[in-house]
PDB file of C-alpha atoms and ligand atoms in Angstrom:
ATOM      1  CA  UNK W 505      -0.114   0.163  -0.152  1.00 48.00           C
ATOM      2  CA  UNK W 506       1.379   3.156  -1.164  1.00 44.00           C
ATOM      3  CA  UNK W 507       1.154   5.679   1.563  1.00 47.00           C
ATOM      4  CA  UNK W 508      -0.739   8.895   2.021  1.00 55.00           C
ATOM      5  CA  UNK W 509      -0.257  12.454   1.680  1.00 59.00           C
ATOM      6  CA  UNK W 510       0.347  14.236   4.937  1.00 68.00           C
ATOM      7  CA  UNK W 511      -2.045  16.809   5.076  1.00 66.00           C
ATOM      8  CA  UNK W 512      -0.415  20.076   4.771  1.00 68.00           C
ATOM      9  CA  UNK W 513       3.239  18.703   3.507  1.00 79.00           C
ATOM     10  CA  UNK W 514       5.596  16.901   3.766  1.00 92.00           C
ATOM     11  CA  UNK W 515       6.803  14.209   6.428  1.00 97.00           C
ATOM     12  CA  UNK W 516      10.373  12.424   6.694  1.00 97.00           C
ATOM     13  CA  UNK W 517       8.693   8.799   6.735  1.00 98.00           C
ATOM     14  CA  UNK W 518       6.332   9.195   3.695  1.00 97.00           C
ATOM     15  CA  UNK W 519       9.593  10.176   2.090  1.00 97.00           C
ATOM     16  CA  UNK W 520      11.631   6.583   3.253  1.00 98.00           C
ATOM     17  CA  UNK W 521       8.070   4.598   2.710  1.00 98.00           C
ATOM     18  CA  UNK W 522       8.596   6.218  -0.545  1.00 97.00           C
ATOM     19  CA  UNK W 523      12.234   6.390  -1.178  1.00 97.00           C
ATOM     20  CA  UNK W 524      12.540   9.682  -1.532  1.00 96.00           C
ATOM     21  CA  UNK W 525      14.857  10.152   1.525  1.00 97.00           C
ATOM     22  CA  UNK W 526      17.364   7.562   2.784  1.00 97.00           C
ATOM     23  CA  UNK W 527      16.713   4.939   5.429  1.00 98.00           C
ATOM     24  CA  UNK W 528      18.393   2.221   6.748  1.00 98.00           C
ATOM     25  CA  UNK W 529      15.578  -0.084   6.044  1.00 98.00           C
ATOM     26  CA  UNK W 530      15.187  -3.753   7.741  1.00 98.00           C
ATOM     27  CA  UNK W 531      11.700  -4.837   6.788  1.00 98.00           C
ATOM     28  CA  UNK W 532       9.214  -3.701   4.584  1.00 98.00           C
ATOM     29  CA  UNK W 533       5.248  -5.662   3.952  1.00 98.00           C
ATOM     30  CA  UNK W 534       2.506  -4.733   2.057  1.00 97.00           C
ATOM     31  CA  UNK W 535       1.453  -1.817   5.091  1.00 97.00           C
ATOM     32  CA  UNK W 536       4.467  -1.235   7.735  1.00 98.00           C
ATOM     33  CA  UNK W 537       8.314  -0.261   7.230  1.00 98.00           C
ATOM     34  CA  UNK W 538      10.887  -0.483   9.738  1.00 98.00           C
ATOM     35  CA  UNK W 539      14.378   1.129   9.954  1.00 98.00           C
ATOM     36  CA  UNK W 540      17.009   2.859  12.339  1.00 98.00           C
ATOM     37  CA  UNK W 541      16.290   5.189  14.079  1.00 98.00           C
ATOM     38  CA  UNK W 542      18.965   8.117  12.772  1.00 98.00           C
ATOM     39  CA  UNK W 543      19.889   9.804  16.434  1.00 98.00           C
ATOM     40  CA  UNK W 544      19.659   6.587  18.349  1.00 98.00           C
ATOM     41  CA  UNK W 545      19.696   6.055  22.065  1.00 97.00           C
ATOM     42  CA  UNK W 546      21.724   2.384  22.073  1.00 97.00           C
ATOM     43  CA  UNK W 547      22.814  -0.056  18.788  1.00 97.00           C
ATOM     44  CA  UNK W 548      19.785  -1.264  17.087  1.00 98.00           C
ATOM     45  CA  UNK W 549      17.174   1.458  18.099  1.00 98.00           C
ATOM     46  CA  UNK W 550      15.145   1.164  16.020  1.00 98.00           C
ATOM     47  CA  UNK W 551      11.217   2.617  14.124  1.00 99.00           C
ATOM     48  CA  UNK W 552       8.119   0.857  13.301  1.00 98.00           C
ATOM     49  CA  UNK W 553       5.612   2.856  11.226  1.00 98.00           C
ATOM     50  CA  UNK W 554       2.547   2.252   9.590  1.00 98.00           C
ATOM     51  CA  UNK W 555       2.773   3.534   5.466  1.00 97.00           C
ATOM     52  CA  UNK W 556      -0.198   5.190   5.964  1.00 96.00           C
ATOM     53  CA  UNK W 557       0.253   8.566   7.075  1.00 97.00           C
ATOM     54  CA  UNK W 558      -1.476   8.882  10.552  1.00 97.00           C
ATOM     55  CA  UNK W 559      -0.740  10.716  13.440  1.00 96.00           C
ATOM     56  CA  UNK W 560      -1.637   8.769  15.976  1.00 96.00           C
ATOM     57  CA  UNK W 561      -3.162   5.091  16.775  1.00 97.00           C
ATOM     58  CA  UNK W 562      -6.310   6.521  17.477  1.00 97.00           C
ATOM     59  CA  UNK W 563      -6.275   7.843  13.138  1.00 96.00           C
ATOM     60  CA  UNK W 564      -4.874   4.247  12.148  1.00 97.00           C
ATOM     61  CA  UNK W 565      -8.268   1.335  11.015  1.00 96.00           C
ATOM     62  CA  UNK W 566      -9.127  -0.524  13.066  1.00 96.00           C
ATOM     63  CA  UNK W 567      -8.056  -3.200  10.426  1.00 95.00           C
ATOM     64  CA  UNK W 568      -4.791  -2.374   9.854  1.00 96.00           C
ATOM     65  CA  UNK W 569      -3.890  -3.505  14.068  1.00 97.00           C
ATOM     66  CA  UNK W 570      -3.249  -6.271  13.174  1.00 98.00           C
ATOM     67  CA  UNK W 571      -0.491  -5.930   9.982  1.00 98.00           C
ATOM     68  CA  UNK W 572       0.853  -3.271  12.578  1.00 98.00           C
ATOM     69  CA  UNK W 573       2.013  -4.764  15.578  1.00 98.00           C
ATOM     70  CA  UNK W 574       3.109  -8.091  13.553  1.00 98.00           C
ATOM     71  CA  UNK W 575       5.292  -6.178  12.004  1.00 98.00           C
ATOM     72  CA  UNK W 576       6.103  -5.051  15.202  1.00 98.00           C
ATOM     73  CA  UNK W 577       6.284  -8.575  16.758  1.00 98.00           C
ATOM     74  CA  UNK W 578       8.600  -9.822  14.019  1.00 98.00           C
ATOM     75  CA  UNK W 579      11.292  -6.729  14.575  1.00 98.00           C
ATOM     76  CA  UNK W 580      11.350  -7.443  18.325  1.00 98.00           C
ATOM     77  CA  UNK W 581      12.124 -10.228  17.250  1.00 98.00           C
ATOM     78  CA  UNK W 582      15.238 -10.126  15.775  1.00 98.00           C
ATOM     79  CA  UNK W 583      15.927  -7.168  18.655  1.00 98.00           C
ATOM     80  CA  UNK W 584      16.004 -10.319  20.823  1.00 98.00           C
ATOM     81  CA  UNK W 585      19.740 -11.461  18.902  1.00 97.00           C
ATOM     82  CA  UNK W 586      20.798  -8.269  20.205  1.00 98.00           C
ATOM     83  CA  UNK W 587      19.276  -8.425  23.795  1.00 98.00           C
ATOM     84  CA  UNK W 588      16.414  -9.459  25.562  1.00 98.00           C
ATOM     85  CA  UNK W 589      15.740  -6.659  27.183  1.00 98.00           C
ATOM     86  CA  UNK W 590      14.230  -3.473  25.368  1.00 98.00           C
ATOM     87  CA  UNK W 591      11.955  -0.671  25.047  1.00 98.00           C
ATOM     88  CA  UNK W 592       9.185  -0.211  23.193  1.00 98.00           C
ATOM     89  CA  UNK W 593       7.470   2.838  22.856  1.00 98.00           C
ATOM     90  CA  UNK W 594       4.991   5.039  21.524  1.00 98.00           C
ATOM     91  CA  UNK W 595       5.054   8.926  21.780  1.00 98.00           C
ATOM     92  CA  UNK W 596       1.685  10.826  21.304  1.00 97.00           C
ATOM     93  CA  UNK W 597       1.891  14.581  20.934  1.00 96.00           C
ATOM     94  CA  UNK W 598       4.658  16.987  21.490  1.00 96.00           C
ATOM     95  CA  UNK W 599       4.375  17.239  25.261  1.00 97.00           C
ATOM     96  CA  UNK W 600       5.604  13.394  25.622  1.00 97.00           C
ATOM     97  CA  UNK W 601       8.088  14.033  22.784  1.00 94.00           C
ATOM     98  CA  UNK W 602       7.030  13.315  19.717  1.00 96.00           C
ATOM     99  CA  UNK W 603       8.203  15.199  17.097  1.00 96.00           C
ATOM    100  CA  UNK W 604       8.112  13.125  13.905  1.00 97.00           C
ATOM    101  CA  UNK W 605       3.934  13.328  13.563  1.00 97.00           C
ATOM    102  CA  UNK W 606       3.763   9.809  11.502  1.00 97.00           C
ATOM    103  CA  UNK W 607       2.765   6.958  13.850  1.00 98.00           C
ATOM    104  CA  UNK W 608       5.550   5.141  15.111  1.00 98.00           C
ATOM    105  CA  UNK W 609       7.101   3.031  17.829  1.00 98.00           C
ATOM    106  CA  UNK W 610      10.608   2.914  18.999  1.00 98.00           C
ATOM    107  CA  UNK W 611      12.193  -0.687  19.976  1.00 98.00           C
ATOM    108  CA  UNK W 612      14.997   0.672  21.833  1.00 98.00           C
ATOM    109  CA  UNK W 613      17.209  -2.111  23.348  1.00 98.00           C
ATOM    110  CA  UNK W 614      18.959  -2.475  26.644  1.00 97.00           C
ATOM    111  CA  UNK W 615      22.616  -3.509  27.533  1.00 96.00           C
ATOM    112  CA  UNK W 616      23.870  -3.468  31.099  1.00 93.00           C
ATOM    113  CA  UNK W 617      22.241  -1.207  34.001  1.00 87.00           C
ATOM    114  CA  UNK W 618      23.344   2.255  31.766  1.00 88.00           C
ATOM    115  CA  UNK W 619      19.912   3.957  30.990  1.00 92.00           C
ATOM    116  CA  UNK W 620      20.246   5.684  27.596  1.00 93.00           C
ATOM    117  CA  UNK W 621      17.858   8.449  27.911  1.00 93.00           C
ATOM    118  CA  UNK W 622      19.170  10.964  29.387  1.00 88.00           C
ATOM    119  CA  UNK W 623      22.436  11.027  26.893  1.00 87.00           C
ATOM    120  CA  UNK W 624      22.742  14.768  24.754  1.00 88.00           C
ATOM    121  CA  UNK W 625      22.897  15.722  22.346  1.00 90.00           C
ATOM    122  CA  UNK W 626      22.302  12.481  20.481  1.00 91.00           C
ATOM    123  CA  UNK W 627      25.234  11.217  18.246  1.00 95.00           C
ATOM    124  CA  UNK W 628      23.874  10.732  14.415  1.00 98.00           C
ATOM    125  CA  UNK W 629      24.118   6.860  13.392  1.00 98.00           C
ATOM    126  CA  UNK W 630      26.884   6.486  10.669  1.00 98.00           C
ATOM    127  CA  UNK W 631      26.519   4.664   7.601  1.00 97.00           C
ATOM    128  CA  UNK W 632      29.180   1.570   8.902  1.00 97.00           C
ATOM    129  CA  UNK W 633      26.857   1.547  11.995  1.00 98.00           C
ATOM    130  CA  UNK W 634      24.427   1.029  10.703  1.00 98.00           C
ATOM    131  CA  UNK W 635      25.891  -1.949   7.919  1.00 98.00           C
ATOM    132  CA  UNK W 636      26.631  -3.529  10.916  1.00 98.00           C
ATOM    133  CA  UNK W 637      23.432  -3.096  12.478  1.00 98.00           C
ATOM    134  CA  UNK W 638      21.597  -3.789   9.658  1.00 98.00           C
ATOM    135  CA  UNK W 639      23.199  -7.317   8.920  1.00 97.00           C
ATOM    136  CA  UNK W 640      22.790  -8.712  12.844  1.00 98.00           C
ATOM    137  CA  UNK W 641      18.850  -7.534  12.288  1.00 98.00           C
ATOM    138  CA  UNK W 642      18.290  -9.217   8.698  1.00 95.00           C
ATOM    139  CA  UNK W 643      15.668 -11.453   7.917  1.00 93.00           C
ATOM    140  CA  UNK W 644      16.634 -14.879   9.537  1.00 83.00           C
ATOM    141  CA  UNK W 645      17.808 -16.889   6.290  1.00 71.00           C
TER     142      UNK W 645
HETATM  143  P1  AMP E 653       9.370  10.693  18.649  1.00 79.46           P
HETATM  144  O1  AMP E 653      10.164  11.742  19.277  1.00 79.46           O
HETATM  145  O2  AMP E 653       8.617  10.098  19.226  1.00 79.46           O
HETATM  146  O3  AMP E 653       8.535  11.735  16.853  1.00 79.46           O
HETATM  147  O4  AMP E 653      10.804  10.252  17.540  1.00 79.46           O
HETATM  148  C1  AMP E 653      10.775  10.290  16.463  1.00 79.46           C
HETATM  149  C2  AMP E 653      12.098   9.462  16.008  1.00 79.46           C
HETATM  150  O5  AMP E 653      12.839   9.706  15.057  1.00 79.46           O
HETATM  151  C3  AMP E 653      13.705  10.111  16.947  1.00 79.46           C
HETATM  152  O6  AMP E 653      14.046   9.332  17.699  1.00 79.46           O
HETATM  153  C4  AMP E 653      14.399  10.883  15.481  1.00 79.46           C
HETATM  154  O7  AMP E 653      16.420  10.296  15.985  1.00 79.46           O
HETATM  155  C5  AMP E 653      13.572   9.634  14.387  1.00 79.46           C
HETATM  156  N1  AMP E 653      13.984  10.483  13.027  1.00 79.46           N
HETATM  157  C6  AMP E 653      13.926  11.904  13.280  1.00 79.46           C
HETATM  158  N2  AMP E 653      14.273  11.464  11.550  1.00 79.46           N
HETATM  159  C7  AMP E 653      14.502  10.785  11.140  1.00 79.46           C
HETATM  160  C8  AMP E 653      15.240  10.022   9.663  1.00 79.46           C
HETATM  161  N3  AMP E 653      15.217  11.079   8.334  1.00 79.46           N
HETATM  162  N4  AMP E 653      15.415   8.465   9.774  1.00 79.46           N
HETATM  163  C9  AMP E 653      15.650   7.525  10.732  1.00 79.46           C
HETATM  164  N5  AMP E 653      15.406   8.458  11.830  1.00 79.46           N
HETATM  165  C10 AMP E 653      14.504   9.615  11.728  1.00 79.46           C
HETATM  166 ZN1   ZN E 654       3.802  10.418   6.938  1.00 79.46          ZN
END
């Protein structure tokens, strides 16, 4: 399914869906896409999005809940290879920290006891690091 155009303009995640913007893509099916977060909190921090442009979980048609959760679970299973400890997060609204208004779940692997969320500014993911993570999180042969 093609992404719908967001109301009133450009959306970076729609651009990644349409391959107008670069993304380190991990997974794609008819309705969902997953790719690495470009400012990761930890190694393997990724985002799972519906291809359809909606801002919020409550805007997603109910018929798309199951495929979206399926994609999330597929990626969580792959993240288990890196760490079986991870946060799944959904920020809704600016006050909750949402900065990209295209619905997305974060999956953030956790390593050791360190809290990764206080780090600011976050370091941009290098292409080299991304290649190594994409290899680790690729679909199992
Ligand atoms: P949120 O605060 O939940 O809206 O998170 C948006 C996330 O998208 C942040 O963690 C950003 O680092 C990430 N992000 C923004 N632009 C891109 C991009 N072009 N490619 C990958 N991740 C991005
Ligand atoms: Zn969008």
